[in-house]
PDB file of C-alpha atoms in Angstrom:
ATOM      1  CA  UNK A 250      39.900 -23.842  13.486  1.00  0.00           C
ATOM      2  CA  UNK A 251      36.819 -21.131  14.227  1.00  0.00           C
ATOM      3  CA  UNK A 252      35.379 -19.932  10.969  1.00  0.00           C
ATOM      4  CA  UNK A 253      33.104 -17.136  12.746  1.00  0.00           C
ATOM      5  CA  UNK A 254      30.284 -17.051  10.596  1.00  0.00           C
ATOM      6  CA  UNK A 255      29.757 -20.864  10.860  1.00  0.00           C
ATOM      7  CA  UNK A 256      30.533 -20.967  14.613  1.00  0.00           C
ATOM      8  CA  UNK A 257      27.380 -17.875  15.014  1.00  0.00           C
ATOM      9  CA  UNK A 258      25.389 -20.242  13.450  1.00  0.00           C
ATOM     10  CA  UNK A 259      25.532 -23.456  15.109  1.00  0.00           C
ATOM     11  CA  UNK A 260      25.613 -21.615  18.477  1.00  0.00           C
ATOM     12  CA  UNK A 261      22.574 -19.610  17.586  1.00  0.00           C
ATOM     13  CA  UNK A 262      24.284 -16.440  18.234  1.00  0.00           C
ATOM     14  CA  UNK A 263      22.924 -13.752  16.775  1.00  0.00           C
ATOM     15  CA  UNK A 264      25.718 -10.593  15.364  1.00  0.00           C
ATOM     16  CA  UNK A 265      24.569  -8.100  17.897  1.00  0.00           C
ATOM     17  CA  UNK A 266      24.909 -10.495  20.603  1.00  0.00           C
ATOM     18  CA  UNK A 267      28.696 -11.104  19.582  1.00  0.00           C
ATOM     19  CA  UNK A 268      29.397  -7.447  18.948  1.00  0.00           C
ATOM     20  CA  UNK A 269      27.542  -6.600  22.734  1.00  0.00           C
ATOM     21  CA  UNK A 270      30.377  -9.170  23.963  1.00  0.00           C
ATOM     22  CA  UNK A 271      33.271  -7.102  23.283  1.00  0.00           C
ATOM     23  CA  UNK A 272      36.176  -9.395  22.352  1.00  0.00           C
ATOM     24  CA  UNK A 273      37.427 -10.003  19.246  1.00  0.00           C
ATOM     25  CA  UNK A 274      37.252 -13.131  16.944  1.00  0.00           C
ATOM     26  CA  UNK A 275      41.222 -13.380  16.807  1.00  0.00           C
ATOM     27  CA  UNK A 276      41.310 -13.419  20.862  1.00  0.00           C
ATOM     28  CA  UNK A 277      38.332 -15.878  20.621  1.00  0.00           C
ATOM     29  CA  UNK A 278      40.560 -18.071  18.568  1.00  0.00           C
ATOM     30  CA  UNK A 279      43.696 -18.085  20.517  1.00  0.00           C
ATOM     31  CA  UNK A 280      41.323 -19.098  23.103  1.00  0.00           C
ATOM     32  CA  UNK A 281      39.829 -22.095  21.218  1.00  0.00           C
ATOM     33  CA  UNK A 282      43.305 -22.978  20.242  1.00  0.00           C
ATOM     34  CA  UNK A 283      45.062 -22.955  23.378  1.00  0.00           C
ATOM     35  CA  UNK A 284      42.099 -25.071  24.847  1.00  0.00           C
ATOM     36  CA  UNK A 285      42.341 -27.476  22.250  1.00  0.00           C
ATOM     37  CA  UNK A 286      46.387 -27.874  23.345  1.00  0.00           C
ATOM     38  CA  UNK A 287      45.214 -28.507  27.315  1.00  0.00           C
ATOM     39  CA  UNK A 288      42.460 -30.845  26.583  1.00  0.00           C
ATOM     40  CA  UNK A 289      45.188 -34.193  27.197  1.00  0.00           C
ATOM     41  CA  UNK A 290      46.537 -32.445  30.160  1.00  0.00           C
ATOM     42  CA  UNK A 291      42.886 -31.762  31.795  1.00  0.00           C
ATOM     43  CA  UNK A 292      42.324 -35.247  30.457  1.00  0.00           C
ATOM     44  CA  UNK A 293      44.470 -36.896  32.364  1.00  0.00           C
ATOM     45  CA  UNK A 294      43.564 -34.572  35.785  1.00  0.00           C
ATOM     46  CA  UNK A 295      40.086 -35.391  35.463  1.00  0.00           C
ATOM     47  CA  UNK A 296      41.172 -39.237  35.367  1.00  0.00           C
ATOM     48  CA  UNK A 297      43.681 -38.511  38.387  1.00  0.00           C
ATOM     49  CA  UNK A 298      40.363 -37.464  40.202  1.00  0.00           C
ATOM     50  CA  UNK A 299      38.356 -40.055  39.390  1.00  0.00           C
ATOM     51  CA  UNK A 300      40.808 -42.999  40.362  1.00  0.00           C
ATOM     52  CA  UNK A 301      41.421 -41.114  43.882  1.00  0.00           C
ATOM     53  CA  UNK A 302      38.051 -40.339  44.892  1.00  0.00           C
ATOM     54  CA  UNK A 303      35.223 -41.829  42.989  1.00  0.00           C
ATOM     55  CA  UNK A 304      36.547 -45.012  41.272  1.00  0.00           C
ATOM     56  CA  UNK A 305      35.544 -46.378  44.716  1.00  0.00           C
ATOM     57  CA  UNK A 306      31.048 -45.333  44.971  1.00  0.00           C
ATOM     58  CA  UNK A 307      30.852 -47.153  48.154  1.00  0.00           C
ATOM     59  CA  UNK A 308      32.994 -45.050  49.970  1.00  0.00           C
ATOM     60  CA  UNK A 309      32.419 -42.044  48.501  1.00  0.00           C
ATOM     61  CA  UNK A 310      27.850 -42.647  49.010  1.00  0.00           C
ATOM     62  CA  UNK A 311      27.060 -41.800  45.475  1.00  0.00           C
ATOM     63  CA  UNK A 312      25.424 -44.476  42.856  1.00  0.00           C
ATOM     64  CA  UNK A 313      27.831 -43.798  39.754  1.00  0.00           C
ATOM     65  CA  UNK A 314      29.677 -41.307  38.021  1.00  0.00           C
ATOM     66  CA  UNK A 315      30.414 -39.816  34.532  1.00  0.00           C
ATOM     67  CA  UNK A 316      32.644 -36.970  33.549  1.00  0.00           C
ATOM     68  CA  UNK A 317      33.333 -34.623  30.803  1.00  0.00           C
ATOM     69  CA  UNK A 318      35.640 -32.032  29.058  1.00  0.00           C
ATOM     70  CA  UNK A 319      34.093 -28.912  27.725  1.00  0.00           C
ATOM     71  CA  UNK A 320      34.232 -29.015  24.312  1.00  0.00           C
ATOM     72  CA  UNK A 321      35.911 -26.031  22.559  1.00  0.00           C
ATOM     73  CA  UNK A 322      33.255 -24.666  20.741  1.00  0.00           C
ATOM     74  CA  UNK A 323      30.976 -24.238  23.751  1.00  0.00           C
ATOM     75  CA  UNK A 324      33.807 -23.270  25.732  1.00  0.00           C
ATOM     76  CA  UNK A 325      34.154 -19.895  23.361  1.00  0.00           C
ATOM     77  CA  UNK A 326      29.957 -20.104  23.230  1.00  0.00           C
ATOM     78  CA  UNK A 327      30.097 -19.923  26.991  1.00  0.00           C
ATOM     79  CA  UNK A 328      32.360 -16.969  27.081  1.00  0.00           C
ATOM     80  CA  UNK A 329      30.537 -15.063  24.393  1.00  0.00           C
ATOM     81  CA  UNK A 330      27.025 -15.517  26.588  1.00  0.00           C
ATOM     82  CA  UNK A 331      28.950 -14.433  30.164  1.00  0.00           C
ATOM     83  CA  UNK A 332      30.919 -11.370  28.484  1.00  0.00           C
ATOM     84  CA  UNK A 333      26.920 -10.296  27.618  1.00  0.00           C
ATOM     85  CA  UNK A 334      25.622 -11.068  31.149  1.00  0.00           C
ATOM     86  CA  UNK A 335      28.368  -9.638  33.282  1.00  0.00           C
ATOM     87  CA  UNK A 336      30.601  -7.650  31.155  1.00  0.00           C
ATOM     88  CA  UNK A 337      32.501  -5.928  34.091  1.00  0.00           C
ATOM     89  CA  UNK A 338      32.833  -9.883  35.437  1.00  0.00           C
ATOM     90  CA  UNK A 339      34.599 -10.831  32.387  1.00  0.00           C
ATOM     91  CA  UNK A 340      35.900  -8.355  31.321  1.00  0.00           C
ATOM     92  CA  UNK A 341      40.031  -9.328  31.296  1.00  0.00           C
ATOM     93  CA  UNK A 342      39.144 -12.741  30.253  1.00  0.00           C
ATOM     94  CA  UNK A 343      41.575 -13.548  27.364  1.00  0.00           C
ATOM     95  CA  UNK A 344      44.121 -16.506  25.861  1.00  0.00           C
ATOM     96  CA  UNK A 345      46.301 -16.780  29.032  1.00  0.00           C
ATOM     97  CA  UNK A 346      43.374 -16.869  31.892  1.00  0.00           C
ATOM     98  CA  UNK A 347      40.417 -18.424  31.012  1.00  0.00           C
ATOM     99  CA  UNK A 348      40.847 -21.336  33.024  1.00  0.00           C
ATOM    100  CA  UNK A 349      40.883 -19.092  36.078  1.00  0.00           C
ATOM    101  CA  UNK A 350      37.306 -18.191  34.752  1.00  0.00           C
ATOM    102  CA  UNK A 351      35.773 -20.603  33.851  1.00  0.00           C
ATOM    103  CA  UNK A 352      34.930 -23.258  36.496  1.00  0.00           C
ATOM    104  CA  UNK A 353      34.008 -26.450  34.536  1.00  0.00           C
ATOM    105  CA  UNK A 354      36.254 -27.487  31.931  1.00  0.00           C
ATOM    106  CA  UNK A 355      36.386 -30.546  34.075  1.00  0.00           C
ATOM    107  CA  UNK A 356      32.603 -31.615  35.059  1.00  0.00           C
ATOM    108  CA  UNK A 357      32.161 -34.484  36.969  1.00  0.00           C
ATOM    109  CA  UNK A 358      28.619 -35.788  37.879  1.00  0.00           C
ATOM    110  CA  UNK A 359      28.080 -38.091  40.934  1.00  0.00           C
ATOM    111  CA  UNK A 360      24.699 -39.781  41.080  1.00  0.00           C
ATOM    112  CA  UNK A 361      22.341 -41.168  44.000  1.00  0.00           C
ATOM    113  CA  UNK A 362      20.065 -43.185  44.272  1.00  0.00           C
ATOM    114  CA  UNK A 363      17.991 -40.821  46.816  1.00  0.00           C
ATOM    115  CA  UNK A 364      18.177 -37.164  47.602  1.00  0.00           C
ATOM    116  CA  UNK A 365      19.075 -37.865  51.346  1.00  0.00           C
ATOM    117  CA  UNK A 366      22.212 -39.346  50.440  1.00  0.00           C
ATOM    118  CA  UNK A 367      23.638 -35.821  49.659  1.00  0.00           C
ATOM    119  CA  UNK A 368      24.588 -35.375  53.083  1.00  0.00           C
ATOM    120  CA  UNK A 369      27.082 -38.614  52.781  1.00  0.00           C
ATOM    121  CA  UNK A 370      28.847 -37.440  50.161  1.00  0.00           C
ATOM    122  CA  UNK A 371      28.892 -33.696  51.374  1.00  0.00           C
ATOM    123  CA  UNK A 372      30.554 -35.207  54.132  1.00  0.00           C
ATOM    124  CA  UNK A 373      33.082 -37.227  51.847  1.00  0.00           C
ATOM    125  CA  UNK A 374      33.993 -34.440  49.395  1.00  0.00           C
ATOM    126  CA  UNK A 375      34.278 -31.539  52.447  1.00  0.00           C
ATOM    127  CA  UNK A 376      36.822 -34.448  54.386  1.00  0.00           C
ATOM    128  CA  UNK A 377      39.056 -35.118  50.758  1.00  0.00           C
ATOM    129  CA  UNK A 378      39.236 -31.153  50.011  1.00  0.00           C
ATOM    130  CA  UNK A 379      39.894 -28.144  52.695  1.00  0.00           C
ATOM    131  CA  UNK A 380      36.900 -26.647  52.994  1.00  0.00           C
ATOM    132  CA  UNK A 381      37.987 -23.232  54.458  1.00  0.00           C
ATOM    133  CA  UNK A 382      36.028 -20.324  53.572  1.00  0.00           C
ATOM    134  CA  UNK A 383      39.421 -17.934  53.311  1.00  0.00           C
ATOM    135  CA  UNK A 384      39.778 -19.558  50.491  1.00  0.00           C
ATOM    136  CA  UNK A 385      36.670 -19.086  48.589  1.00  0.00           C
ATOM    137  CA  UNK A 386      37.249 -17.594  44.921  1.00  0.00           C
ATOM    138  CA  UNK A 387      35.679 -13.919  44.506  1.00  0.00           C
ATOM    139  CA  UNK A 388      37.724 -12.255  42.166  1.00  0.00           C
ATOM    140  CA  UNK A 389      38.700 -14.643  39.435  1.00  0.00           C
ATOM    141  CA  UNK A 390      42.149 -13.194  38.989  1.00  0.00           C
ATOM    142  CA  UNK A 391      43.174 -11.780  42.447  1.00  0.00           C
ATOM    143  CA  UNK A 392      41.635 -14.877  44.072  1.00  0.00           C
ATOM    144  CA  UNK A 393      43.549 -17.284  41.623  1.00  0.00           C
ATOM    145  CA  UNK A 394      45.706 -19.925  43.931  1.00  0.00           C
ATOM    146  CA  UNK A 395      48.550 -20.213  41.476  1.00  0.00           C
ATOM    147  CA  UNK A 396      49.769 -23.518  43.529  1.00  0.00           C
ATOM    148  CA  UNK A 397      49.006 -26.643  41.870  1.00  0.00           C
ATOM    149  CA  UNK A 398      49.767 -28.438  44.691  1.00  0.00           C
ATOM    150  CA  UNK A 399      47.137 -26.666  46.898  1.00  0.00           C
ATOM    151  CA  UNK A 400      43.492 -28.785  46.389  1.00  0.00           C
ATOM    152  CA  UNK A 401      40.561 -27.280  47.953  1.00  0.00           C
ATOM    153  CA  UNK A 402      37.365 -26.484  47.568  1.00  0.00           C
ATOM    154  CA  UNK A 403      37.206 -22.965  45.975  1.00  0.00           C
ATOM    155  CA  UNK A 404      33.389 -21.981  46.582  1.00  0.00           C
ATOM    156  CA  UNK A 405      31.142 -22.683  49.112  1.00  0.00           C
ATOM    157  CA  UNK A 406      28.903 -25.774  47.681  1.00  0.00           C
ATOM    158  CA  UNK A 407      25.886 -24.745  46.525  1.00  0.00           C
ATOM    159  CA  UNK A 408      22.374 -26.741  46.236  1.00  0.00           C
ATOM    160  CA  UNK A 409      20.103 -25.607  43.635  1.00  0.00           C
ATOM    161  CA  UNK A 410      16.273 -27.036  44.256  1.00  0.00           C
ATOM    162  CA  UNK A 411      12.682 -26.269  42.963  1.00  0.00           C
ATOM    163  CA  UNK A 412      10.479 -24.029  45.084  1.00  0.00           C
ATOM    164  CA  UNK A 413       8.196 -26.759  47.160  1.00  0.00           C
ATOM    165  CA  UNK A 414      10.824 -29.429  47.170  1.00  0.00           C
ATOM    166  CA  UNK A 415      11.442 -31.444  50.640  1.00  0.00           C
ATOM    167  CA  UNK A 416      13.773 -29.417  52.600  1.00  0.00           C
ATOM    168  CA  UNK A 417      16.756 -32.000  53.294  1.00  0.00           C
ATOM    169  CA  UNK A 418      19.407 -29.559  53.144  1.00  0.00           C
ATOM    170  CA  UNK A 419      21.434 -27.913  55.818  1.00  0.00           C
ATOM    171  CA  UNK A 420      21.538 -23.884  55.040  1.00  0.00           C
ATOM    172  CA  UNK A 421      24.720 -24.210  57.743  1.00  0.00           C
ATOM    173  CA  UNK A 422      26.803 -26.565  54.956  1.00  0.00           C
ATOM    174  CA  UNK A 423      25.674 -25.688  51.822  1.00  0.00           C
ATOM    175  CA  UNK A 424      23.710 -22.515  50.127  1.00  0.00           C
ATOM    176  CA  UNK A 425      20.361 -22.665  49.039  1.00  0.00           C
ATOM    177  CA  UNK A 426      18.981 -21.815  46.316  1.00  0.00           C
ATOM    178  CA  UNK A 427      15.474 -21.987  45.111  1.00  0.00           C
ATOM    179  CA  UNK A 428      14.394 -19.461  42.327  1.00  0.00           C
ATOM    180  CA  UNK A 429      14.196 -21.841  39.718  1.00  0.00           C
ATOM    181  CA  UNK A 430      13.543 -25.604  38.449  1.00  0.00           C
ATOM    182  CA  UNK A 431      16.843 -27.024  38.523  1.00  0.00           C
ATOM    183  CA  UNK A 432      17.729 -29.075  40.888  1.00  0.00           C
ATOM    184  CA  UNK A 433      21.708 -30.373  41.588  1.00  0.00           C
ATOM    185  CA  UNK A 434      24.021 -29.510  43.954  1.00  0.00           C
ATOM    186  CA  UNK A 435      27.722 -28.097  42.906  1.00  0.00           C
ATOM    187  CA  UNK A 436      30.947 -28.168  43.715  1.00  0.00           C
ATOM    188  CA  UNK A 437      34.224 -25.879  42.723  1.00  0.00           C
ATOM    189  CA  UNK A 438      37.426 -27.767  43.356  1.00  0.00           C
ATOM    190  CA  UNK A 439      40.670 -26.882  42.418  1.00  0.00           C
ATOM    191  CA  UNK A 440      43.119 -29.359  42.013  1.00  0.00           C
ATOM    192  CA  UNK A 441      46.102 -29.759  40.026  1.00  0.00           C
ATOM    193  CA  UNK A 442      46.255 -26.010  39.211  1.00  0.00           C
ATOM    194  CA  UNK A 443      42.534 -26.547  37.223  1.00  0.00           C
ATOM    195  CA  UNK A 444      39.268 -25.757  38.492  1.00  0.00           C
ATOM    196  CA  UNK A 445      36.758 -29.490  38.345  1.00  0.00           C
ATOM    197  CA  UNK A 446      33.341 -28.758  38.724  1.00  0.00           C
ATOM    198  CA  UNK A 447      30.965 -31.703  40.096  1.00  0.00           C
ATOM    199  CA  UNK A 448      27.837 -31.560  39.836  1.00  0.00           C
ATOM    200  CA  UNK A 449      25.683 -34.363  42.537  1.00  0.00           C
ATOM    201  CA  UNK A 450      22.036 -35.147  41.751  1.00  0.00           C
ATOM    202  CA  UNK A 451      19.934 -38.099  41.807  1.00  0.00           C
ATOM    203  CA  UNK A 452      19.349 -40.566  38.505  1.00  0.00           C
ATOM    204  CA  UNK A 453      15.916 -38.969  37.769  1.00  0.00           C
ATOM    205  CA  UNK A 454      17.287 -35.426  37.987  1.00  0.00           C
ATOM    206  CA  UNK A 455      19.947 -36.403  35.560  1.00  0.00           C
ATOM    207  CA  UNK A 456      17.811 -37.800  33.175  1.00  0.00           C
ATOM    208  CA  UNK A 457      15.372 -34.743  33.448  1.00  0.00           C
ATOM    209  CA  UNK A 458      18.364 -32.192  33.192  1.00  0.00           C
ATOM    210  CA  UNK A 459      19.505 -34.625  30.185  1.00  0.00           C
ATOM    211  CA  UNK A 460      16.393 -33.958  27.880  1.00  0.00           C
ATOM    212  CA  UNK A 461      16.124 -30.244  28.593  1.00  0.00           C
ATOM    213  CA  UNK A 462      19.738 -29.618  28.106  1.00  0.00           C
ATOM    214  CA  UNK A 463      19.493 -31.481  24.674  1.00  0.00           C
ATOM    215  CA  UNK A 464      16.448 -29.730  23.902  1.00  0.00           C
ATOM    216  CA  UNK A 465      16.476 -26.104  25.256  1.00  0.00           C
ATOM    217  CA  UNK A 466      19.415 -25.348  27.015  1.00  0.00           C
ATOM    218  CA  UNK A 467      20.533 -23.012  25.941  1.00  0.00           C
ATOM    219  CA  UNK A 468      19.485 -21.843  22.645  1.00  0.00           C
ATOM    220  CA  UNK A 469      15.522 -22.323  22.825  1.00  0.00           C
ATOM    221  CA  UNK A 470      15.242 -20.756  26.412  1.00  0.00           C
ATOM    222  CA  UNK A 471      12.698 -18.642  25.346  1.00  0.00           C
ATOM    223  CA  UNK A 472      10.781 -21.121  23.503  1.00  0.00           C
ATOM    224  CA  UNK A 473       7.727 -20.895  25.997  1.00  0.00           C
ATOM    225  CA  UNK A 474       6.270 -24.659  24.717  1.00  0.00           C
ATOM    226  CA  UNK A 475       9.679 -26.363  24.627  1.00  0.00           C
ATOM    227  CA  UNK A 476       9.851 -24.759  28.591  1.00  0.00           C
ATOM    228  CA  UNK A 477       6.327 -25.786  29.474  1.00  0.00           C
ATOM    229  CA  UNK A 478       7.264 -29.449  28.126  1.00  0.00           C
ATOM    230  CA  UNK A 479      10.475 -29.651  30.344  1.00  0.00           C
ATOM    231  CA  UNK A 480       8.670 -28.227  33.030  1.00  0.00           C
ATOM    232  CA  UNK A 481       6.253 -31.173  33.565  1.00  0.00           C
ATOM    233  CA  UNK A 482       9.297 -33.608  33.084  1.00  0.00           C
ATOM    234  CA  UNK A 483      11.050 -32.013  35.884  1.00  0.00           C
ATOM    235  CA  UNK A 484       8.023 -32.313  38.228  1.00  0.00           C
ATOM    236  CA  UNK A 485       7.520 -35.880  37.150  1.00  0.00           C
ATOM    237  CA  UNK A 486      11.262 -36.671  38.060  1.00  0.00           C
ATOM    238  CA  UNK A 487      10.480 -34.735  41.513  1.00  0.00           C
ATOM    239  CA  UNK A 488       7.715 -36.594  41.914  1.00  0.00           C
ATOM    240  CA  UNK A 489       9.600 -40.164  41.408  1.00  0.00           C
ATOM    241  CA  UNK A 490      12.465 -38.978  43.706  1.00  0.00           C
ATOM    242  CA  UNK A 491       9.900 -38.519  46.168  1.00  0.00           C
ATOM    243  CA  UNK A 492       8.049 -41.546  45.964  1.00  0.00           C
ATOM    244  CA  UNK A 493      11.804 -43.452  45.951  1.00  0.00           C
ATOM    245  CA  UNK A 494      12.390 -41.638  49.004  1.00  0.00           C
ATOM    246  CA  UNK A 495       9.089 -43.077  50.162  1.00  0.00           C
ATOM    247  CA  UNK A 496       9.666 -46.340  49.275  1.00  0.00           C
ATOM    248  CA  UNK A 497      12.877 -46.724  51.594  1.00  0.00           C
ATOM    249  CA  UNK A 498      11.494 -44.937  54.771  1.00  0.00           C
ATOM    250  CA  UNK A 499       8.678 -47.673  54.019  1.00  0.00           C
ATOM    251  CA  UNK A 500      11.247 -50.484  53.682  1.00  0.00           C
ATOM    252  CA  UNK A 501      13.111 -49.130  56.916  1.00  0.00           C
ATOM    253  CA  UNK A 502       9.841 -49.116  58.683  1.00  0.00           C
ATOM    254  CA  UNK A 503       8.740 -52.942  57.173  1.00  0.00           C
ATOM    255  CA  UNK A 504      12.341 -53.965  58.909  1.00  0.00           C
ATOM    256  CA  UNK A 505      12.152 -52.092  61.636  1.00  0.00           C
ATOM    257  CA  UNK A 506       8.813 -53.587  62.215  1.00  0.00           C
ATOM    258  CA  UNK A 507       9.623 -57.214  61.763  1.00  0.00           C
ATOM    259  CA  UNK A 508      13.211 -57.076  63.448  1.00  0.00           C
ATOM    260  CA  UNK A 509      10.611 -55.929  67.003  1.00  0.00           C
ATOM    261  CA  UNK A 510       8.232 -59.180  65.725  1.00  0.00           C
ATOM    262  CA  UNK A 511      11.235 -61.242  65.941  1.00  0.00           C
ATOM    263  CA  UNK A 512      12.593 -59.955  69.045  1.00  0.00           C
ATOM    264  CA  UNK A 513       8.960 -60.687  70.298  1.00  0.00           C
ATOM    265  CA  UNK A 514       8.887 -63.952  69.540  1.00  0.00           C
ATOM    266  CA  UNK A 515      11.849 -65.356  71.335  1.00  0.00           C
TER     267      UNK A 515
END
């Protein structure tokens, strides 16, 4: 149950911010409600997904995993905040569609060890899911495949990375993006009639994205010392995935090296 002044309050949201959002408490409540009724079904999809194609890391080239359900109150947070960003986007968002909106009730995060391994699992996730760009979602409703038997990948994947980062990524596979400090790489799958989000990034980026999601995202965004502090984490964690990158070119090389010795010395 949503009692609206409490809910305002733990989500920082301000009364003109909720009013600007245009949508009512009562629709905001059928929402939370009939979320609350999917959660077992989406539940049990997201542990369908996991068994098929990540239960096994070795063969699909990522470290670990962990996954999540969107809780309901920043499910109805989230919609609040996107109805004030892009109205017009939003706009016929209500009880019965949602989940054709909103992309990751199911988030799924795969983990490497070292950036370069993206390309592995690109390759792994792109060969599981049709990856045909007919089929890429524009308009939330019109684009909505109503088939739950139809899995694909429903946006063109998308890597997110901090201006002066090592390039390693292919602009022909994957868009680009660099206008910020986040650093992950996403993908929109639908499967089962639900949208899954995952979301592939190395262990330091997690634990850097970790902390500032704790601690500013996304209620102290404008908190210009919280930023600074989270800031300087995420340039530490780019500078350990770089030196981790370092260390196995210079283990490749070291092997390399003594595999020529030994072929030298027969």
């Amino acid at each position: 149950m949503l009692i609206k002044e409490e809910f305002l309050k733990k989500y920082n949201i301000a009364e003109n911010e909720f009013r600007s959002a245009n949508i009512s408490f009562r629709e905001l409540e059928r929402i939370y409600n009939h979320y609350c009724s999917l959660e077992p079904k989406l539940r049990s999809i997201s542990r369908d997904f996991l068994d098929e194609y990540l239960y096994d890391t070795e063969r699909a080239g990522i470290h670990s995993y962990r996954y999540r359900l969107k809780e309901p109150g920043h499910l109805i947070e989230k919609i609040i905040r996107k109805r004030n960003d892009s109205l017009d986007s939003y706009q016929e968002i209500d009880s019965t569609n949602y989940y054709k909106y909103i992309t990751d009730l199911i988030g799924i995060r795969v983990f490497f060890l070292y950036r370069e391994d993206w390309r592995g699992f690109h390759e792994y996730i792109t060969g599981r899911f049709e990856n045909n760009p007919e089929h890429y979602v524009e308009d939330r409703l019109r684009d909505f495949d109503e088939d739950p038997g139809h899995w694909y990948i429903a946006e063109r994947p998308k890597s997110y990375r901090r201006i002066g980062d090592t390039k390693i990524y292919d602009k022909n596979l994957i868009d680009i993006k660099s206008d910020g400090i986040y650093r992950s790489i996403h993908y929109i799958v639908k499967y089962k009639g639900y949208y899954v989000e995952l979301q592939a990034r190395t262990l330091f980026e997690e634990g850097w994205s970790e902390v500032d999601h704790d601690i500013v995202y996304p209620y102290f965004q404008n908190d210009v010392m919280l930023k600074d502090f989270s800031t300087l984490l995420n340039r530490l964690s780019g500078m350990a995935d770089e030196m981790s990158s370092y260390f196995r070119r210079l283990k490749e090389a070291k092997e390399r090296y003594q595999m020529e010795e030994d072929r030298h010395s027969l």
